Coordinates of C-alpha atoms in Angstrom, one line a residue:
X1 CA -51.5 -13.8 -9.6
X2 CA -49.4 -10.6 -11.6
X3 CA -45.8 -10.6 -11.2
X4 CA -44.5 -9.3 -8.3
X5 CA -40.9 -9.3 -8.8
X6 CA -38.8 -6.4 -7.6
X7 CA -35.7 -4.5 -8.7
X8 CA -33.5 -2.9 -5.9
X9 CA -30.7 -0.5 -8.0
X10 CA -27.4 -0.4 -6.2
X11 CA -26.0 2.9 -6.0
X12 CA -22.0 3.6 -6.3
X13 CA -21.6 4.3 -2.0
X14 CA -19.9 7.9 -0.5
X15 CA -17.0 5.3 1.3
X16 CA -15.1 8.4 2.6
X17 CA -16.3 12.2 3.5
X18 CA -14.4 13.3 0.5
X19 CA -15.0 10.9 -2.3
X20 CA -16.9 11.8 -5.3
X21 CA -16.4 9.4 -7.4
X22 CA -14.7 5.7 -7.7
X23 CA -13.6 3.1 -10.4
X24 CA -15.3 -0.4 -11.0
X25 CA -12.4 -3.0 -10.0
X26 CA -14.4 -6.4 -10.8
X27 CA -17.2 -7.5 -10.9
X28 CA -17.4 -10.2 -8.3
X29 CA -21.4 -11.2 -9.5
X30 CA -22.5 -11.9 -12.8
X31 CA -26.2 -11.4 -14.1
X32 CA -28.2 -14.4 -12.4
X33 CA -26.0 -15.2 -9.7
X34 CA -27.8 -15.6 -6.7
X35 CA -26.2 -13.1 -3.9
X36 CA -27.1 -13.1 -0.3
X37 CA -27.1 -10.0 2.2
X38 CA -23.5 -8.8 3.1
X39 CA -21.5 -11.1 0.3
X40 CA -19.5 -8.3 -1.9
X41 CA -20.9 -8.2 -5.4
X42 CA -17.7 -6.1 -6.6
X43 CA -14.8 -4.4 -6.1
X44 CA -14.3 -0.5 -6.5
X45 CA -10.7 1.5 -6.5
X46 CA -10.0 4.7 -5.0
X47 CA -7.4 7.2 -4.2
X48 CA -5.0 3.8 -4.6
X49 CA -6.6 1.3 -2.8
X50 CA -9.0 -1.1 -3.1
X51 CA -12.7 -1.7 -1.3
X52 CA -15.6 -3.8 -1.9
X53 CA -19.3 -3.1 -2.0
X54 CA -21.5 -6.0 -0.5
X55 CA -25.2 -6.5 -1.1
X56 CA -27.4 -5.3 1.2
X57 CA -30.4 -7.9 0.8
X58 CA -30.6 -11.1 -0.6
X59 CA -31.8 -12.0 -4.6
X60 CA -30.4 -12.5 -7.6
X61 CA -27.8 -10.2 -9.6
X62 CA -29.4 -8.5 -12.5
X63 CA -28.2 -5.8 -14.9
X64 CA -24.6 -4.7 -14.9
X65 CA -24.7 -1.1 -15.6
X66 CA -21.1 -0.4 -15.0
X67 CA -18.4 -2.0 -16.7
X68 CA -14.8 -2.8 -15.0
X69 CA -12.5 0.7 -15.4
X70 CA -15.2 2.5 -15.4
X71 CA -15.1 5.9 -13.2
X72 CA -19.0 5.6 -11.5
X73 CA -20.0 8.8 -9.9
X74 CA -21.1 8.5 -5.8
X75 CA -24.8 8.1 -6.2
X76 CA -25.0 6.9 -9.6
X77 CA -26.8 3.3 -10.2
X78 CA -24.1 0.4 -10.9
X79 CA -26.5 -2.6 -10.6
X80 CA -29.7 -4.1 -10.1
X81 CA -30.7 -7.0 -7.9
X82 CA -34.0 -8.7 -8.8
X83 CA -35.9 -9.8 -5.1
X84 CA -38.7 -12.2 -4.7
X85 CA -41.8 -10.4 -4.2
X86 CA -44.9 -11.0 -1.5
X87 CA -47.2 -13.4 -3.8
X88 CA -46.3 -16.6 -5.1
X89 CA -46.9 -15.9 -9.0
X90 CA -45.4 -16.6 -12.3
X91 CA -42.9 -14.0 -11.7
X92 CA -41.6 -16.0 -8.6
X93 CA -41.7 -19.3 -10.8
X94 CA -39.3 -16.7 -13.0
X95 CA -37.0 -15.8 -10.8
X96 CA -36.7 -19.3 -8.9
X97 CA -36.3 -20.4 -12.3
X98 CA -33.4 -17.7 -12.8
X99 CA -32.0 -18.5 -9.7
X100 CA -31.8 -22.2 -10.1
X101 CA -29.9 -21.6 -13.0
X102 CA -27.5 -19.4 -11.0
X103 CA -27.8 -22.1 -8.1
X104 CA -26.7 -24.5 -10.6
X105 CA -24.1 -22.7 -12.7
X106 CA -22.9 -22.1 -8.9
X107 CA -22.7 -25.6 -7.6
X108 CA -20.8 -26.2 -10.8
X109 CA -18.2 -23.7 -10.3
X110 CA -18.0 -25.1 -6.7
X111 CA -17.6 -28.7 -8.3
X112 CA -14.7 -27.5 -9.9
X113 CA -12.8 -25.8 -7.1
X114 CA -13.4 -29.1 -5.2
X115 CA -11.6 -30.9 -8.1
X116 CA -8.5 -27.8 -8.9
X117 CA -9.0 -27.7 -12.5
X118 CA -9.4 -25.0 -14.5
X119 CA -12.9 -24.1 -15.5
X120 CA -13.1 -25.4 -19.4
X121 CA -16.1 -23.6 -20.5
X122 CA -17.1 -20.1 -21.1
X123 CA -15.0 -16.9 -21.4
X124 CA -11.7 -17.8 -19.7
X125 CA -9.5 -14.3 -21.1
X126 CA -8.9 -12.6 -17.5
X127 CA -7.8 -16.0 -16.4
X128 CA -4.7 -14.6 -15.9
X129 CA -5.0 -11.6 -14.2
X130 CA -4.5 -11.7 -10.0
X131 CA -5.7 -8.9 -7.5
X132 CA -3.1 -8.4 -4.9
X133 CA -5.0 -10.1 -2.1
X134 CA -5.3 -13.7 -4.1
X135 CA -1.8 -13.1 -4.9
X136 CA -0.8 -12.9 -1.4
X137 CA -3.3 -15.7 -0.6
X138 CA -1.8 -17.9 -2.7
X139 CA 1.6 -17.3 -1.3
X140 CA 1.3 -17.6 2.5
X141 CA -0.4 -21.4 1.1
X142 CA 2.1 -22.3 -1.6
X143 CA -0.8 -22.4 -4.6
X144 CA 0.3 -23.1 -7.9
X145 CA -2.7 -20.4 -9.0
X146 CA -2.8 -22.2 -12.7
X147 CA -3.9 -25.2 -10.8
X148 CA -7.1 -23.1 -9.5
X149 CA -10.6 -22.7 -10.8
X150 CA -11.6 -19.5 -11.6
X151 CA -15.4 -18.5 -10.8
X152 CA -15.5 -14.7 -12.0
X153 CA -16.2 -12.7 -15.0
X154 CA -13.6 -13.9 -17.9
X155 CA -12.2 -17.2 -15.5
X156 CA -10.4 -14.3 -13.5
X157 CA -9.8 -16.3 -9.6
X158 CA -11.3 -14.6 -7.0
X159 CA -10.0 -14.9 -3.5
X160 CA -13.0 -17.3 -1.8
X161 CA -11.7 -19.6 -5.1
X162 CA -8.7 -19.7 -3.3
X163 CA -10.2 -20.6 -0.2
X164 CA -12.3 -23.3 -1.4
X165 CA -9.0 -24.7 -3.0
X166 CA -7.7 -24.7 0.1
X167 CA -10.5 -26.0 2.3
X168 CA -11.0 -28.6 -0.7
X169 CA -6.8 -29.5 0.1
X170 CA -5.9 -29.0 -3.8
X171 CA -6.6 -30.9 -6.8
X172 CA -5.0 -34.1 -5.1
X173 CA -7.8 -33.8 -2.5
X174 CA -4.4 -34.2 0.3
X175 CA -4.1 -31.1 2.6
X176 CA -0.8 -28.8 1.4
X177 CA 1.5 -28.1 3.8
X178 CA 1.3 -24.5 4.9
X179 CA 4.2 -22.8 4.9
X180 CA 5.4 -19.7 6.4
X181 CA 5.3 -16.2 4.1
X182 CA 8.5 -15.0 2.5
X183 CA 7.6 -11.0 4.6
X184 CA 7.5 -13.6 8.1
X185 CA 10.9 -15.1 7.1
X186 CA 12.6 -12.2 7.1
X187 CA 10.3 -10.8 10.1
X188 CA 12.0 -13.7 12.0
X189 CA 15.0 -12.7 10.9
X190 CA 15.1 -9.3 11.5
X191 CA 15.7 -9.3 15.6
X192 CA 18.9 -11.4 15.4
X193 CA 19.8 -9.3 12.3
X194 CA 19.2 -6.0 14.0
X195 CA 22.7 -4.6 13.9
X196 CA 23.3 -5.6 9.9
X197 CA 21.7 -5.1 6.9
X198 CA 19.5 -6.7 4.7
X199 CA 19.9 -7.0 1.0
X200 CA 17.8 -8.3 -2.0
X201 CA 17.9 -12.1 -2.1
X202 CA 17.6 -14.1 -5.5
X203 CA 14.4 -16.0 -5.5
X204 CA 16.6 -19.4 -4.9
X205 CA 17.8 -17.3 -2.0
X206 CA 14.5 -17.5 -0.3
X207 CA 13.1 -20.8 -0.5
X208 CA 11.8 -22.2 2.4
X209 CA 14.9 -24.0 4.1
X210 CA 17.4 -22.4 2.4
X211 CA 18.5 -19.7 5.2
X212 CA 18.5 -16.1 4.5
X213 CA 22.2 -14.9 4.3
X214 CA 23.3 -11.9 6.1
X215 CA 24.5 -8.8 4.5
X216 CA 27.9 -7.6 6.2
X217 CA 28.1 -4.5 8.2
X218 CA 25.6 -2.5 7.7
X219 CA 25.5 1.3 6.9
X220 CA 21.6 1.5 7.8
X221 CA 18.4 -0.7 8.8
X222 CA 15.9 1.6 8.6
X223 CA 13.5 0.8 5.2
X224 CA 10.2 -0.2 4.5
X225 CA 11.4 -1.7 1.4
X226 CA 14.1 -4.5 2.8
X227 CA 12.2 -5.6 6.0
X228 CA 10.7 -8.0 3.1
X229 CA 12.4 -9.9 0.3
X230 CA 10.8 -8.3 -3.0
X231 CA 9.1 -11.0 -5.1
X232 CA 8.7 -11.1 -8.3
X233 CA 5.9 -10.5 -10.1
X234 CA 4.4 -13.2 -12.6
X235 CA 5.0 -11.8 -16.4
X236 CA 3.4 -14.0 -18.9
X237 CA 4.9 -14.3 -21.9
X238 CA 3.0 -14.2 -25.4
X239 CA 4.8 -15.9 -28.0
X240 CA 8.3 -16.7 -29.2
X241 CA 9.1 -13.1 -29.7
X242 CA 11.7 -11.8 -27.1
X243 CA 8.8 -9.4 -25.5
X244 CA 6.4 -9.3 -22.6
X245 CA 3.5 -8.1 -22.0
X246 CA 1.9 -7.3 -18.5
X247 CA -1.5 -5.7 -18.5
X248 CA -2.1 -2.8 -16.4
X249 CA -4.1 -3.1 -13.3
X250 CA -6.9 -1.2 -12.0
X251 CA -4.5 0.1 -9.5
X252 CA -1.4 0.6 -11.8
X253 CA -3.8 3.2 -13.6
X254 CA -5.2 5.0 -10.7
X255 CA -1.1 5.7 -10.0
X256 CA -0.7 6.5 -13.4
X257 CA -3.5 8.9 -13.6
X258 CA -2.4 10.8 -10.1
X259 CA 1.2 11.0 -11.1
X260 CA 0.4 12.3 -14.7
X261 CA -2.1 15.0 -13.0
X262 CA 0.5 15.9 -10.2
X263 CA 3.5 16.3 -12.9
X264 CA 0.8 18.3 -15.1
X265 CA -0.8 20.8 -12.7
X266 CA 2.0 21.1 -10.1
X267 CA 5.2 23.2 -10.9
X268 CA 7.8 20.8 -9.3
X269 CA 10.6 22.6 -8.0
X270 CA 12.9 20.3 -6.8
X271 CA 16.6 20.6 -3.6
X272 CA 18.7 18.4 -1.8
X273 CA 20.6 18.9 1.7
X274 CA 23.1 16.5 3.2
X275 CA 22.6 15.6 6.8
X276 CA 25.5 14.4 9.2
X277 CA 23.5 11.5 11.2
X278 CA 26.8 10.1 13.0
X279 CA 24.9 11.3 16.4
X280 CA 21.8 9.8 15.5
X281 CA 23.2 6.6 14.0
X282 CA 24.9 6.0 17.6
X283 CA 21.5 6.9 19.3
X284 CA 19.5 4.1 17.3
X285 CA 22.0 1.5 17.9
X286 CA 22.1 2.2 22.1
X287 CA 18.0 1.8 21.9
X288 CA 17.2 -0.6 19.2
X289 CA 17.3 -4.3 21.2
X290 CA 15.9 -2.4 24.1
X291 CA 13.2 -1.3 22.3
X292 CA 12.7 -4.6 20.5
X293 CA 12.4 -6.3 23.9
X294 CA 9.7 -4.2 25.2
X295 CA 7.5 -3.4 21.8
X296 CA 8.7 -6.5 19.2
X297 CA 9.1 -4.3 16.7
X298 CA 11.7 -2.8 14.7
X299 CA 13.3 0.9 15.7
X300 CA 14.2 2.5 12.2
X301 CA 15.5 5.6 11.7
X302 CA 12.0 6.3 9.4
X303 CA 10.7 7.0 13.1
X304 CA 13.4 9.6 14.2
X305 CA 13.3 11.3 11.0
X306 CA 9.2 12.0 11.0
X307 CA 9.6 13.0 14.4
X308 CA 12.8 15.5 13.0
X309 CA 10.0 16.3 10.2
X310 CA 6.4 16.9 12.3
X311 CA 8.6 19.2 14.3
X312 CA 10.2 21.2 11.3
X313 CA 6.1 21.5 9.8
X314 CA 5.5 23.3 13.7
X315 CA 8.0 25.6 12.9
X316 CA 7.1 26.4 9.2
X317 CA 3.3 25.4 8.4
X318 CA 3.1 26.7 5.1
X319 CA 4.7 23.3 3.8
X320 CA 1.2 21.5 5.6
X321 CA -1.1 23.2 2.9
X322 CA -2.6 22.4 -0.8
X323 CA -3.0 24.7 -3.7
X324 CA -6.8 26.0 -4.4
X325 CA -6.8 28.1 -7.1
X326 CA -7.8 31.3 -5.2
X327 CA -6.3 30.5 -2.2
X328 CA -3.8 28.3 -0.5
X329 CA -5.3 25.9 2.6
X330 CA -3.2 25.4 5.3
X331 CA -4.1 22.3 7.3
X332 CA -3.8 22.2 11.0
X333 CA -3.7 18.8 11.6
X334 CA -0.3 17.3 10.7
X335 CA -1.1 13.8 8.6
X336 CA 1.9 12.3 7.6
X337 CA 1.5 10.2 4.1
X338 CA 4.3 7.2 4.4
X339 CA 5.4 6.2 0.8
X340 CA 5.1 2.1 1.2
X341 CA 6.7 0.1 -2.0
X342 CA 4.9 -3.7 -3.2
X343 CA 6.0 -5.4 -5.4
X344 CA 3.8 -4.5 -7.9
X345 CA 2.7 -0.8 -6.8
X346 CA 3.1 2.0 -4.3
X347 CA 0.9 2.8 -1.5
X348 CA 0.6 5.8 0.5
X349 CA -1.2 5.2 4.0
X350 CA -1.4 7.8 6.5
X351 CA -0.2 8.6 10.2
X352 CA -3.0 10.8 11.6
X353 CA -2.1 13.7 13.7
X354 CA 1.7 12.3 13.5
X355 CA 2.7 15.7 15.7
X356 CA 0.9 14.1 19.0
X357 CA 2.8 11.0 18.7
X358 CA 6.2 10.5 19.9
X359 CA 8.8 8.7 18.3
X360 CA 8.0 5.2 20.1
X361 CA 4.4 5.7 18.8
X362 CA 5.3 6.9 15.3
X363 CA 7.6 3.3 15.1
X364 CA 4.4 1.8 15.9
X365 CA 2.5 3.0 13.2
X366 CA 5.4 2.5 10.4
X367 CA 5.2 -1.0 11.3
X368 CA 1.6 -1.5 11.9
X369 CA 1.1 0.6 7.9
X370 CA 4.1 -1.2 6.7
X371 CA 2.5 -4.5 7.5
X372 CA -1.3 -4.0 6.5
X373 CA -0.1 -2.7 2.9
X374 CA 1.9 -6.1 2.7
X375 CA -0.7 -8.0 3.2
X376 CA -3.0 -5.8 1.2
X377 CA -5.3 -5.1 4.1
X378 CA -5.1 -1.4 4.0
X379 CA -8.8 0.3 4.4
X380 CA -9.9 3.3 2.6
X381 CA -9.5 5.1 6.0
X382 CA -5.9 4.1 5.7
X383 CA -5.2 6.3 3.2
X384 CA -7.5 9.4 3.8
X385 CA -6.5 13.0 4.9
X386 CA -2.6 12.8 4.0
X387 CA -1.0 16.3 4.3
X388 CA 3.2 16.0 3.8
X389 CA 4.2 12.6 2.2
X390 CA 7.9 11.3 3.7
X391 CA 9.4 8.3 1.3
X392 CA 12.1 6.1 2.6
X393 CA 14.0 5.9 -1.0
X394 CA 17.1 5.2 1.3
X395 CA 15.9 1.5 1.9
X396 CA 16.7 0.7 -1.9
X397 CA 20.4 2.3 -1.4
X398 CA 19.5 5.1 -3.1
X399 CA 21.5 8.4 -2.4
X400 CA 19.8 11.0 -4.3
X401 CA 16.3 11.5 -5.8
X402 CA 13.6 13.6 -7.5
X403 CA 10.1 12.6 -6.0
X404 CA 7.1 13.2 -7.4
X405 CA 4.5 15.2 -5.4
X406 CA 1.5 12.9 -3.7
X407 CA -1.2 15.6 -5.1
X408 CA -3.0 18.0 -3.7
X409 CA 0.2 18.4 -1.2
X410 CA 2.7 20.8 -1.4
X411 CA 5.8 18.6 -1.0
X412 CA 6.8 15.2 -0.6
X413 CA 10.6 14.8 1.0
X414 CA 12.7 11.6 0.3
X415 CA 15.1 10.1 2.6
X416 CA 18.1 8.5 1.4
X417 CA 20.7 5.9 2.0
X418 CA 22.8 7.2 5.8
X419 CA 26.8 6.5 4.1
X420 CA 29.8 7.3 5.5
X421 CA 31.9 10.0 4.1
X422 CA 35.0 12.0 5.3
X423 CA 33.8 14.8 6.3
X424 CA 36.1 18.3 7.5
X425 CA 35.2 19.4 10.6
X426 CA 37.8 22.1 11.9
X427 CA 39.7 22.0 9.8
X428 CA 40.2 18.1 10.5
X429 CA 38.7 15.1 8.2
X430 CA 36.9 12.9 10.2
X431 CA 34.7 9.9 9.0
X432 CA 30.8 10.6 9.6
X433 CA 27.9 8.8 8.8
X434 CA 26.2 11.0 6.1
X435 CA 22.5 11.0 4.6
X436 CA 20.7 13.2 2.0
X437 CA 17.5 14.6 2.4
X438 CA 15.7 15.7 -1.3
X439 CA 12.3 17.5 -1.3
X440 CA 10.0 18.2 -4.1
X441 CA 8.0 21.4 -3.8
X442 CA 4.5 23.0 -5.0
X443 CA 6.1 26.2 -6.6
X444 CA 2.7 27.9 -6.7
X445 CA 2.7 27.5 -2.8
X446 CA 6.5 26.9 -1.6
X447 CA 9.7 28.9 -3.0
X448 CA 13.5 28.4 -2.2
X449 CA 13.6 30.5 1.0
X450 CA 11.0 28.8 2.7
X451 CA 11.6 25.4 1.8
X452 CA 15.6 25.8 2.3
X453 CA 14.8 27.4 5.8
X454 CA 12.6 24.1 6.5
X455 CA 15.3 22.1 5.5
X456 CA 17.4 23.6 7.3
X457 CA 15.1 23.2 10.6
X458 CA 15.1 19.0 9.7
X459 CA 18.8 18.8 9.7
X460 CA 19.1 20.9 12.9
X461 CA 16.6 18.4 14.4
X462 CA 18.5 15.5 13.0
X463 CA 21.5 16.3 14.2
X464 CA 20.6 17.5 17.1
X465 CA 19.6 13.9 18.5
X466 CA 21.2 12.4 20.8
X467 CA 20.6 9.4 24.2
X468 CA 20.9 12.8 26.4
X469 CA 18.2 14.9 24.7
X470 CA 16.2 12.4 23.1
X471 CA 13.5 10.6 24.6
X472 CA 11.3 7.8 23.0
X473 CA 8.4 8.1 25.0

């Protein structure tokens, strides 16, 4: 009987209503791999985060038509997946033959995850290279990652080799004891640390069993950044010669791409006004164990100061809008874009329609972004639709700064560390808890008098806050 084998192109998927085009990631399938329905055959990168595109039948991988980096239009073929046909002919015979290879070369790979050593054979030069989630992975489970077979293209260790290593219980065959994730030990620590803050630990400092110590009295608690210990990221070094050399991510080059576009299209202008928060810093510390009683979660100051923000973009909605050559687009929902640090990158997830949330709700959502971008389960949805991006540079201790603009917006506005400063108020120096609030602005959309006015409406809102007028719910 003829051949009756069949070739089903895969096509690069519209994942959001705006996307038009996306990046090949990895390849998670090589040609002759047998994939089944559902199982992701690779990973794609867009807008800053990462997504993966599963099979939608069952067959055996065929050609590769895009390689990894490459920028695939939506629409345009990336792969092709060779299916059994209806009559049992030579061409079956082929492509059982074909997939028993791929069976094979399979069970082989799985043979050595079950053992933990390194695959010896074959291609073994992105052996090195981790994607955030085995990364994380491999953390919350204490994995030694050399110690780790790698079953995609170039050795590079997917995340179900991890899991095999783990259901396998390592190379010794003996379960590993699971231990509890750095970001959870300083969760834990974080209610009976409330009232002081946190700072960067050594790595010694934050060994499991070693206790985290406390910072004395704190100015602030409010960041993104400290609720976590940074870790440091894995640089491999190449030789005796006092240099290193880290290659750049997929992801590291889609940031590098947007901030090179939004410092080359977009006329940054850039101003800074200082914010007396004494009222506010009072306010926070009457509510905070209340409010960790009843939610579990943090209250920051992050959530007071979108809330001073979403209402200051009411008032002036011109700083809601994107250039468009012929005419600027004012946006009337209010998304806020929340500038989230890693350790190795910087995402940007979104609060949709931030000005019908109140501040209890906004804390919410900081903590629930805060903690999928940790543990790299942000969705493309995630980070869709921004309008104004807030970043919470004060969480580092910073005091002043000149952010870059989250393109297409028209401004980005930092917050910096709250310090105390003595401050004349009637002609009397007083000691006040003080904070800095920087903005970055389109100047083809936004000019002084506008922004300064908006600025302006922040700090009123700011300092206007107080346990008689402010209500979290």
């Amino acid at each position: 009987m003829p051949s009756t084998k069949q070739f089903i192109e895969v096509v690069m998927p519209q994942l959001a209503e705006s996307l038009v085009s996306a990046t090949i990631g990895k390849w998670l399938k090589k040609p002759g791999d047998p994939v089944e329905a559902y199982e992701p055959i690779c990973e794609v990168i867009t807008d800053k985060v990462n997504a993966e595109i599963p099979s939608t039948i069952d067959g055996v991988m065929g050609e590769v038509r895009a390689s990894e980096g490459e920028v695939i239009a939506v629409g345009e073929v990336i792969c092709v997946i060779e299916i059994a046909g209806e009559a049992e002919g030579a061409g079956t015979a082929a492509g059982n033959s074909a997939g028993a290879t791929a069976i094979s070369d399979a069970v082989q790979a799985d043979s050595s995850a079950q053992t933990g050593l390194p695959a010896a054979a074959g291609d073994q030069s992105q052996r090195a290279r981790y994607s955030p989630a085995v990364q994380t992975l491999a953390a919350e489970h204490n994995i030694d990652l050399r110690q780790v077979a790698g079953s995609g293209m170039g050795g590079r260790i997917t995340r179900k080799d991890v899991l095999a290593y783990i259901e396998h219980g390592g190379a010794n065959g003996t379960s590993l004891p699971k231990q509890e994730p750095m970001a959870h030990v300083s969760q834990a620590a974080a209610p009976a640390a409330a009232t002081q803050a946190q700072v960067p630990q050594t790595p010694a400092a934050i060994q499991p069993g070693i206790p985290v110590q406390a910072a004395s009295e704190p100015v602030r608690h409010s960041g993104l950044h400290l609720t976590e210990t940074p870790r440091i990221p894995k640089i491999e070094v190449e030789g005796p010669q006092s240099e290193y050399f880290i290659d750049v991510t997929p992801i590291r080059n889609t940031i590098a791409t947007k901030m090179r576009q939004s410092v080359s299209e977009i006329p940054h202008g850039w101003m800074m006004i200082e914010v007396d928060v004494t009222n506010l810093v009072h306010l926070r510390n009457k509510l905070k164990e209340e409010f960790y009683r009843k939610e579990g979660i943090n209250l920051t100051y992050l959530a007071f100061l979108l809330k001073a923000v979403v209402n200051a973009i009411k008032d002036y909605p011109i700083m809601n809008s994107v250039w468009a050559v012929d005419k600027i687009i004012v946006k009337r929902d209010i998304n806020i874009s929340l500038a989230v640090g890693t350790e190795d990158s910087v995402m940007t997830p979104v609060i949709k329609k931030a000005d019908q949330k109140n501040i209890a709700g906004l804390a919410r959502e900081v903590e629930e972004l805060a903690r999928k971008t940790r543990e790299g389960k942000l969705k493309l949805d995630d980070m869709q639709g921004g309008t104004f991006t807030v970043n919470n540079t004060g969480s580092f201790g910073s005091i002043l700064s000149q952010p870059i603009i989250n393109y297409p917006q028209a401004a980005i506005l930092t917050f910096e560390s709250i310090v105390k400063k003595p401050v004349v108020i009637n002609d009397m120096i007083a000691v006040r808890s003080v904070a800095n609030l920087c903005l970055s602005l389109d100047h083809r959309i936004l000019d002084g008098v506008i922004c300064g006015r908006f600025m302006q409406r922040v700090k009123d809102n700011l300092e206007s806050m107080t346990l008689e007028n402010t209500k979290l719910y």
